Short mmCIF file of C-alpha atoms and ligand atoms in Angstrom, two decimals:
data_model
loop_
_atom_site.label_atom_id
_atom_site.label_comp_id
_atom_site.label_asym_id
_atom_site.label_seq_id
_atom_site.Cartn_x
_atom_site.Cartn_y
_atom_site.Cartn_z
CA MET A 1 114.57 87.91 105.19
CA GLN A 2 115.20 89.97 102.06
CA THR A 3 118.75 91.15 101.35
CA PRO A 4 119.75 93.37 98.45
CA THR A 5 120.48 91.33 95.35
CA LYS A 6 124.15 91.14 94.37
CA GLN A 7 123.91 93.19 91.24
CA PRO A 8 126.28 95.77 89.83
CA THR A 9 126.02 98.94 91.94
CA PRO A 10 123.35 101.30 90.64
CA THR A 11 125.86 103.98 89.61
CA LYS A 12 129.55 104.67 90.02
CA GLU A 13 128.96 107.28 92.71
CA THR A 14 131.04 106.84 95.88
CA LEU A 15 129.08 106.94 99.12
CA GLY A 16 129.85 108.34 102.57
CA TRP A 17 127.75 107.30 105.56
CA ILE A 18 127.46 109.13 108.90
CA GLY A 19 125.78 107.35 111.83
CA THR A 20 125.46 103.65 112.50
CA GLY A 21 122.94 103.57 115.33
CA ARG A 22 119.99 101.18 115.15
CA MET A 23 118.73 102.64 111.87
CA GLY A 24 121.92 103.87 110.22
CA TYR A 25 123.72 100.56 110.67
CA ALA A 26 120.97 98.52 109.03
CA MET A 27 120.67 101.02 106.15
CA ALA A 28 124.42 101.20 105.46
CA GLU A 29 124.59 97.41 105.69
CA ARG A 30 122.19 97.04 102.77
CA LEU A 31 124.30 99.35 100.61
CA ALA A 32 127.51 97.53 101.56
CA LYS A 33 125.94 94.13 100.94
CA GLY A 34 124.65 95.43 97.62
CA GLY A 35 128.25 96.11 96.53
CA CYS A 36 128.35 99.92 96.82
CA ASP A 37 131.61 101.77 97.35
CA ILE A 38 130.78 103.01 100.86
CA THR A 39 132.88 104.64 103.58
CA VAL A 40 131.36 104.88 107.05
CA TRP A 41 131.92 106.98 110.16
CA ASN A 42 130.25 106.62 113.55
CA ARG A 43 131.01 108.50 116.77
CA THR A 44 131.33 105.15 118.55
CA LYS A 45 133.51 103.47 115.97
CA SER A 46 133.02 99.94 117.32
CA LYS A 47 129.38 100.03 116.22
CA ALA A 48 130.43 100.55 112.60
CA GLU A 49 133.26 98.00 112.51
CA PRO A 50 131.10 94.94 111.64
CA LEU A 51 130.24 96.65 108.32
CA LYS A 52 133.79 95.91 107.16
CA GLN A 53 132.84 92.27 106.63
CA HIS A 54 130.43 93.46 103.91
CA GLY A 55 133.07 95.53 102.13
CA ALA A 56 132.52 98.94 103.74
CA LYS A 57 135.48 101.07 104.78
CA VAL A 58 135.27 102.47 108.33
CA VAL A 59 137.14 105.70 109.07
CA ASN A 60 138.23 107.51 112.25
CA GLN A 61 137.66 111.08 111.12
CA LEU A 62 134.48 112.60 109.75
CA GLU A 63 136.61 114.78 107.49
CA GLU A 64 137.54 111.67 105.54
CA LEU A 65 134.01 111.62 104.12
CA SER A 66 134.28 115.05 102.50
CA THR A 67 135.35 113.67 99.14
CA ARG A 68 132.59 111.07 98.72
CA ASP A 69 130.08 111.84 95.93
CA ILE A 70 126.93 111.30 97.98
CA LEU A 71 127.00 111.74 101.75
CA PHE A 72 124.21 110.09 103.76
CA CYS A 73 123.47 111.12 107.34
CA MET A 74 121.42 109.21 109.96
CA VAL A 75 121.94 110.49 113.50
CA SER A 76 119.44 111.68 116.15
CA THR A 77 118.46 115.36 116.36
CA TYR A 78 119.11 118.46 114.27
CA GLU A 79 121.85 119.57 116.69
CA ASP A 80 123.67 116.29 115.97
CA VAL A 81 123.12 116.63 112.23
CA LYS A 82 124.52 120.16 112.26
CA GLU A 83 127.59 119.03 114.19
CA VAL A 84 128.45 116.01 112.05
CA ILE A 85 127.77 117.60 108.66
CA GLY A 86 129.74 120.66 109.72
CA LYS A 87 132.75 118.54 110.65
CA ALA A 88 132.48 116.36 107.57
CA LEU A 89 132.63 119.44 105.36
CA ALA A 90 135.31 121.21 107.36
CA ALA A 91 138.07 119.79 105.20
CA GLY A 92 136.12 120.70 102.06
CA GLY A 93 138.20 123.69 101.02
CA ASN A 94 141.35 121.65 100.61
CA LYS A 95 140.17 118.21 99.66
CA GLY A 96 136.87 118.63 97.84
CA LYS A 97 133.24 118.33 98.77
CA PRO A 98 130.38 115.90 98.22
CA LYS A 99 128.06 116.53 95.27
CA MET A 100 125.08 115.77 97.43
CA VAL A 101 123.96 115.26 101.02
CA VAL A 102 121.00 112.95 101.74
CA GLU A 103 119.81 113.59 105.29
CA CYS A 104 117.62 110.80 106.72
CA SER A 105 117.26 111.64 110.47
CA SER A 106 113.86 112.85 111.74
CA ILE A 107 114.48 116.59 112.18
CA SER A 108 112.44 119.82 112.14
CA LEU A 109 111.50 121.81 109.07
CA GLU A 110 113.48 124.77 110.39
CA GLY A 111 116.63 122.72 110.97
CA SER A 112 116.31 121.14 107.55
CA ALA A 113 115.87 124.55 105.87
CA GLU A 114 118.96 125.91 107.66
CA LEU A 115 120.98 122.92 106.51
CA ARG A 116 119.73 123.36 102.93
CA LYS A 117 120.78 127.01 102.95
CA ASN A 118 124.26 126.13 104.21
CA LEU A 119 124.80 123.28 101.77
CA GLU A 120 123.37 125.02 98.73
CA GLY A 121 125.58 128.00 99.58
CA LYS A 122 128.54 125.65 99.19
CA GLY A 123 127.21 124.29 95.88
CA ILE A 124 126.14 120.96 97.42
CA GLN A 125 122.76 119.49 96.50
CA TYR A 126 120.57 118.51 99.42
CA LEU A 127 117.78 115.98 99.80
CA ALA A 128 115.64 115.70 102.90
CA ALA A 129 114.96 111.96 103.06
CA PRO A 130 113.40 110.83 106.37
CA VAL A 131 112.26 107.22 106.65
CA SER A 132 109.47 104.99 107.91
CA GLY A 133 110.26 101.64 109.57
CA ASN A 134 112.56 100.28 112.27
CA ALA A 135 115.78 98.27 111.97
CA LYS A 136 113.86 95.01 111.58
CA VAL A 137 111.82 96.57 108.78
CA ILE A 138 115.08 97.63 107.08
CA LYS A 139 116.44 94.06 107.29
CA ALA A 140 113.21 92.82 105.71
CA GLY A 141 113.80 95.29 102.84
CA LYS A 142 110.64 97.24 103.66
CA LEU A 143 111.92 100.68 104.67
CA THR A 144 110.30 103.62 102.86
CA PHE A 145 111.55 107.19 102.28
CA ALA A 146 109.75 110.51 101.92
CA VAL A 147 112.04 112.71 99.83
CA SER A 148 112.08 116.42 98.99
CA GLY A 149 114.54 118.71 97.26
CA PRO A 150 115.64 119.16 93.65
CA LYS A 151 114.00 116.48 91.45
CA ALA A 152 117.23 115.87 89.50
CA ALA A 153 119.12 115.15 92.72
CA TYR A 154 116.36 112.74 93.73
CA GLU A 155 116.70 110.84 90.45
CA LYS A 156 120.44 110.50 91.09
CA ALA A 157 119.97 109.23 94.65
CA ARG A 158 116.97 107.06 93.88
CA PRO A 159 118.82 103.84 92.93
CA PHE A 160 120.53 103.88 96.33
CA LEU A 161 117.27 104.56 98.16
CA ASP A 162 115.78 101.61 96.27
CA MET A 163 118.64 99.42 97.46
CA ILE A 164 118.05 100.39 101.08
CA GLY A 165 114.29 99.95 101.12
CA GLN A 166 111.18 99.16 99.13
CA GLY A 167 110.80 102.57 97.60
CA SER A 168 110.69 106.30 98.06
CA SER A 169 107.98 108.91 97.61
CA TYR A 170 109.11 112.19 96.05
CA VAL A 171 106.86 114.73 97.77
CA GLY A 172 108.14 118.02 96.31
CA GLU A 173 110.68 120.79 96.76
CA GLY A 174 112.30 122.14 99.93
CA GLU A 175 111.53 120.62 103.31
CA LEU A 176 108.17 119.02 102.46
CA ALA A 177 109.49 115.54 103.29
CA ARG A 178 110.04 116.71 106.87
CA ILE A 179 106.39 117.54 107.43
CA VAL A 180 105.38 114.24 105.81
CA LYS A 181 107.60 112.35 108.27
CA ILE A 182 106.41 114.39 111.24
CA CYS A 183 102.74 113.66 110.32
CA HIS A 184 103.64 109.99 109.95
CA ASN A 185 105.21 109.79 113.41
CA VAL A 186 102.39 111.66 115.10
CA PHE A 187 100.15 108.94 113.66
CA LEU A 188 102.58 106.31 114.98
CA GLY A 189 102.28 107.68 118.52
CA VAL A 190 98.50 108.06 118.44
CA VAL A 191 97.92 104.63 116.87
CA THR A 192 100.21 102.92 119.39
CA GLN A 193 98.41 104.54 122.32
CA SER A 194 95.04 103.55 120.84
CA LEU A 195 96.25 99.99 120.23
CA ALA A 196 97.42 99.83 123.87
CA GLU A 197 94.04 101.06 125.13
CA ILE A 198 91.92 98.58 123.18
CA THR A 199 94.28 95.66 123.86
CA ILE A 200 94.10 96.27 127.62
CA LEU A 201 90.32 96.77 127.41
CA ALA A 202 89.91 93.42 125.62
CA GLN A 203 92.23 91.70 128.11
CA LYS A 204 90.46 93.11 131.18
CA ALA A 205 87.19 91.90 129.71
CA GLY A 206 88.71 88.41 129.48
CA VAL A 207 90.22 88.10 125.97
CA PRO A 208 93.91 87.04 125.79
CA ARG A 209 96.03 89.62 123.99
CA HIS A 210 97.17 87.16 121.32
CA ALA A 211 93.57 86.23 120.46
CA PHE A 212 92.45 89.84 120.29
CA LEU A 213 95.40 90.91 118.13
CA ASP A 214 95.01 87.87 115.90
CA PHE A 215 91.50 89.04 115.06
CA LEU A 216 92.54 92.68 114.67
CA ASN A 217 95.45 91.80 112.39
CA LYS A 218 93.20 89.77 110.07
CA SER A 219 90.60 92.54 109.91
CA VAL A 220 90.58 95.63 107.72
CA MET A 221 91.97 97.52 110.73
CA GLY A 222 95.09 95.33 110.83
CA SER A 223 98.24 96.79 109.27
CA THR A 224 101.92 96.09 108.77
CA PHE A 225 102.41 98.11 111.95
CA THR A 226 99.84 96.33 114.15
CA ARG A 227 101.27 93.01 112.94
CA TYR A 228 104.87 93.84 113.70
CA LYS A 229 104.06 95.24 117.13
CA THR A 230 102.04 92.11 118.02
CA PRO A 231 104.95 90.02 119.40
CA ALA A 232 105.88 92.90 121.75
CA PHE A 233 102.29 93.32 122.95
CA VAL A 234 101.72 89.57 123.42
CA ASN A 235 105.05 88.48 124.92
CA LEU A 236 106.16 91.81 126.43
CA ASP A 237 109.47 91.85 124.59
CA PHE A 238 110.25 95.55 124.71
CA LYS A 239 113.74 95.43 123.22
CA VAL A 240 114.10 98.94 121.88
CA THR A 241 113.32 99.69 118.23
CA PHE A 242 112.50 103.35 118.84
CA THR A 243 112.93 105.10 122.16
CA PRO A 244 110.26 107.04 124.07
CA HIS A 245 112.56 110.11 123.90
CA LEU A 246 112.77 109.98 120.10
CA LEU A 247 108.99 109.53 119.84
CA ARG A 248 108.41 112.49 122.19
CA LYS A 249 110.72 114.57 119.99
CA ASP A 250 108.56 113.75 116.96
CA MET A 251 105.28 114.42 118.79
CA ASP A 252 106.72 117.81 119.81
CA LEU A 253 107.72 118.52 116.21
CA GLY A 254 104.13 117.65 115.18
CA LEU A 255 102.60 119.93 117.81
CA ASP A 256 104.98 122.76 116.82
CA ALA A 257 103.88 122.35 113.21
CA GLY A 258 100.22 122.30 114.34
CA ARG A 259 100.77 125.64 116.08
CA GLU A 260 102.59 127.12 113.09
CA PHE A 261 99.90 126.11 110.60
CA GLU A 262 97.04 126.66 113.07
CA VAL A 263 95.82 123.08 113.01
CA PRO A 264 94.27 121.74 116.22
CA MET A 265 95.78 118.37 117.18
CA PRO A 266 93.91 117.22 120.30
CA LEU A 267 94.78 113.52 119.98
CA ALA A 268 98.44 114.29 119.36
CA ALA A 269 98.56 116.62 122.39
CA LEU A 270 97.08 113.98 124.68
CA THR A 271 99.33 111.25 123.35
CA ARG A 272 102.41 113.46 123.74
CA ASP A 273 101.62 113.89 127.43
CA LEU A 274 101.02 110.15 127.90
CA ILE A 275 104.50 109.56 126.43
CA GLN A 276 105.82 112.24 128.78
CA GLN A 277 104.20 110.42 131.72
CA MET A 278 105.92 107.22 130.65
CA ILE A 279 109.27 109.04 130.50
CA GLY A 280 108.55 110.61 133.90
CA HIS A 281 108.08 107.12 135.34
CA GLY A 282 111.61 106.33 134.18
CA MET A 283 110.49 104.11 131.30
CA THR A 284 113.06 105.40 128.84
CA GLU A 285 115.36 102.54 127.94
CA GLN A 286 112.84 100.15 126.39
CA ASP A 287 110.75 100.35 123.26
CA PHE A 288 108.00 102.98 123.08
CA ALA A 289 105.54 100.05 122.90
CA THR A 290 105.74 100.14 126.73
CA LEU A 291 102.76 102.48 126.32
CA LEU A 292 100.96 99.14 126.77
CA VAL A 293 102.50 98.76 130.25
CA MET A 294 101.46 102.30 131.20
CA GLN A 295 97.93 101.59 130.05
CA ALA A 296 97.83 98.34 132.05
CA LYS A 297 99.07 100.15 135.20
CA ALA A 298 96.43 102.83 134.75
CA SER A 299 93.84 100.05 134.47
CA GLY A 300 94.98 98.16 137.59
CA LEU A 301 96.20 95.21 135.56
CA GLU A 302 99.47 93.39 136.05
CA LEU A 303 100.79 92.30 132.68
CA LYS A 304 102.41 88.91 132.16
CA PRO A 305 103.97 87.57 128.96
CA GLU A 306 101.58 85.17 127.22
CA ASN A 307 104.50 83.15 125.81
CA LYS A 308 102.69 82.51 122.52
CA GLU A 309 104.49 82.23 119.24
CA VAL A 310 103.09 85.02 117.12
CA GLY A 311 104.41 86.26 113.76
CA ASP A 312 105.48 89.84 113.07
CA GLY A 313 104.22 89.78 109.49
CA LEU A 314 107.61 90.91 108.16
CA ALA A 315 108.91 87.65 106.73
CA SER A 316 108.46 87.66 102.96
N1 NAP B 401 114.37 103.62 115.43
C1 NAP B 401 113.36 103.81 114.63
O1 NAP B 401 112.42 102.98 114.57
C2 NAP B 401 113.32 105.01 113.72
C3 NAP B 401 112.44 104.99 112.64
C4 NAP B 401 112.41 106.07 111.76
C5 NAP B 401 113.24 107.17 111.99
N2 NAP B 401 114.06 107.19 113.09
C6 NAP B 401 114.91 108.38 113.27
O2 NAP B 401 116.19 108.01 112.83
C7 NAP B 401 117.20 108.71 113.58
C8 NAP B 401 118.15 107.67 114.21
O3 NAP B 401 117.39 106.82 115.05
P1 NAP B 401 118.03 105.49 115.71
O4 NAP B 401 116.88 104.74 116.28
O5 NAP B 401 118.96 104.85 114.77
O6 NAP B 401 118.85 106.16 116.93
P2 NAP B 401 120.11 105.56 117.70
O7 NAP B 401 120.15 104.09 117.64
O8 NAP B 401 120.06 106.25 119.02
O9 NAP B 401 121.36 106.09 116.86
C9 NAP B 401 121.73 107.45 116.85
C10 NAP B 401 122.96 107.63 116.00
O10 NAP B 401 123.32 109.01 115.98
C11 NAP B 401 124.66 109.15 116.44
N3 NAP B 401 124.77 110.44 117.13
C12 NAP B 401 123.87 111.02 117.96
N4 NAP B 401 124.31 112.21 118.37
C13 NAP B 401 125.52 112.41 117.79
C14 NAP B 401 126.48 113.45 117.82
N5 NAP B 401 126.28 114.56 118.53
N6 NAP B 401 127.61 113.29 117.10
C15 NAP B 401 127.81 112.17 116.37
N7 NAP B 401 126.94 111.16 116.29
C16 NAP B 401 125.81 111.26 117.01
C17 NAP B 401 124.88 107.96 117.34
O11 NAP B 401 126.27 107.72 117.52
P3 NAP B 401 126.76 106.73 118.69
O12 NAP B 401 126.60 105.34 118.13
O13 NAP B 401 128.16 107.11 118.93
O14 NAP B 401 125.86 106.99 119.89
C18 NAP B 401 124.19 106.87 116.51
O15 NAP B 401 124.97 106.49 115.42
C19 NAP B 401 116.45 109.58 114.59
O16 NAP B 401 116.31 110.87 114.08
C20 NAP B 401 115.10 108.88 114.69
O17 NAP B 401 114.08 109.76 115.11
C21 NAP B 401 114.15 106.12 113.94
#
């Protein structure tokens, strides 16, 4: 498992961090372990507390983050982003304000543009910086960022993004990173549904899931993603990495963008409704990879764990 190397911090900037859910915790942990001066807030404070052992400061009030140089945010939806950033800046007038906000949640283009307008109006630089990868991917040092906003701000934030993951792609001005992330997650949904379909087809025809996925993962069609979903598909460990609700949100953002730009998205539309069906069946608390279970049910197959030791391809 890769951890950030103990080197001098990339710059002297002080960091504020909002949100230590599955993703935010693992991201902030890499900055703290890397020796950054980082102060963290989470609505449920207990989830942030373990970061103290890596040198992070954990605060009770969001307002205490208003004087950090760079403020990172990783919560759920745009409504949540608006609420937490608003509160964090509320004390701004008296105490000061961050030089920059780096917003990493998966949110809409419209929400992101509104946030940019508000922040830039206050003289705060803003980067849209959504990510690809789950918490396990972050721990393995393999998270990636799509970033948009002023190029100079990106260059300032880049050393910290490099500490969190394996790199960032600067995709242009404004909210372009949001559409990149939305496209990415639409692909995630469609690929997962397709992987579920072919895995169940192979199994019903008599091929064990581990054998089928072993072949697929070694082929040109195998990917980091198919490899790291393999243990879940083989052994039915659906401990949540990304919830069906969050995936549905991203499919909806993709379909909204398709309508706005007049791009037909038939596969995305179908997949969105299959995710909806899964949610309707009450399958909301496990990983979205339970699309496999839905596919098995629809095929009259009762799934059992294969109890095979299979790698996730993430170890370096
Ligand atoms: N999981 C993935 O694989 C993945 C991958 C890429 C991108 N993303 C995106 O990353 C974001 C976070 O995902 P996650 O999986 O880390 O979600 P999560 O585990 O559910 O964490 C959500 C975080 O947001 C906080 N939050 C939500 N609403 C809030 C509010 N109104 N006020 C204050 N805090 C609030 C939560 O605080 P509490 O702890 O108090 O609930 C928690 O810290 C989402 O936008 C998601 O789409 C996720």
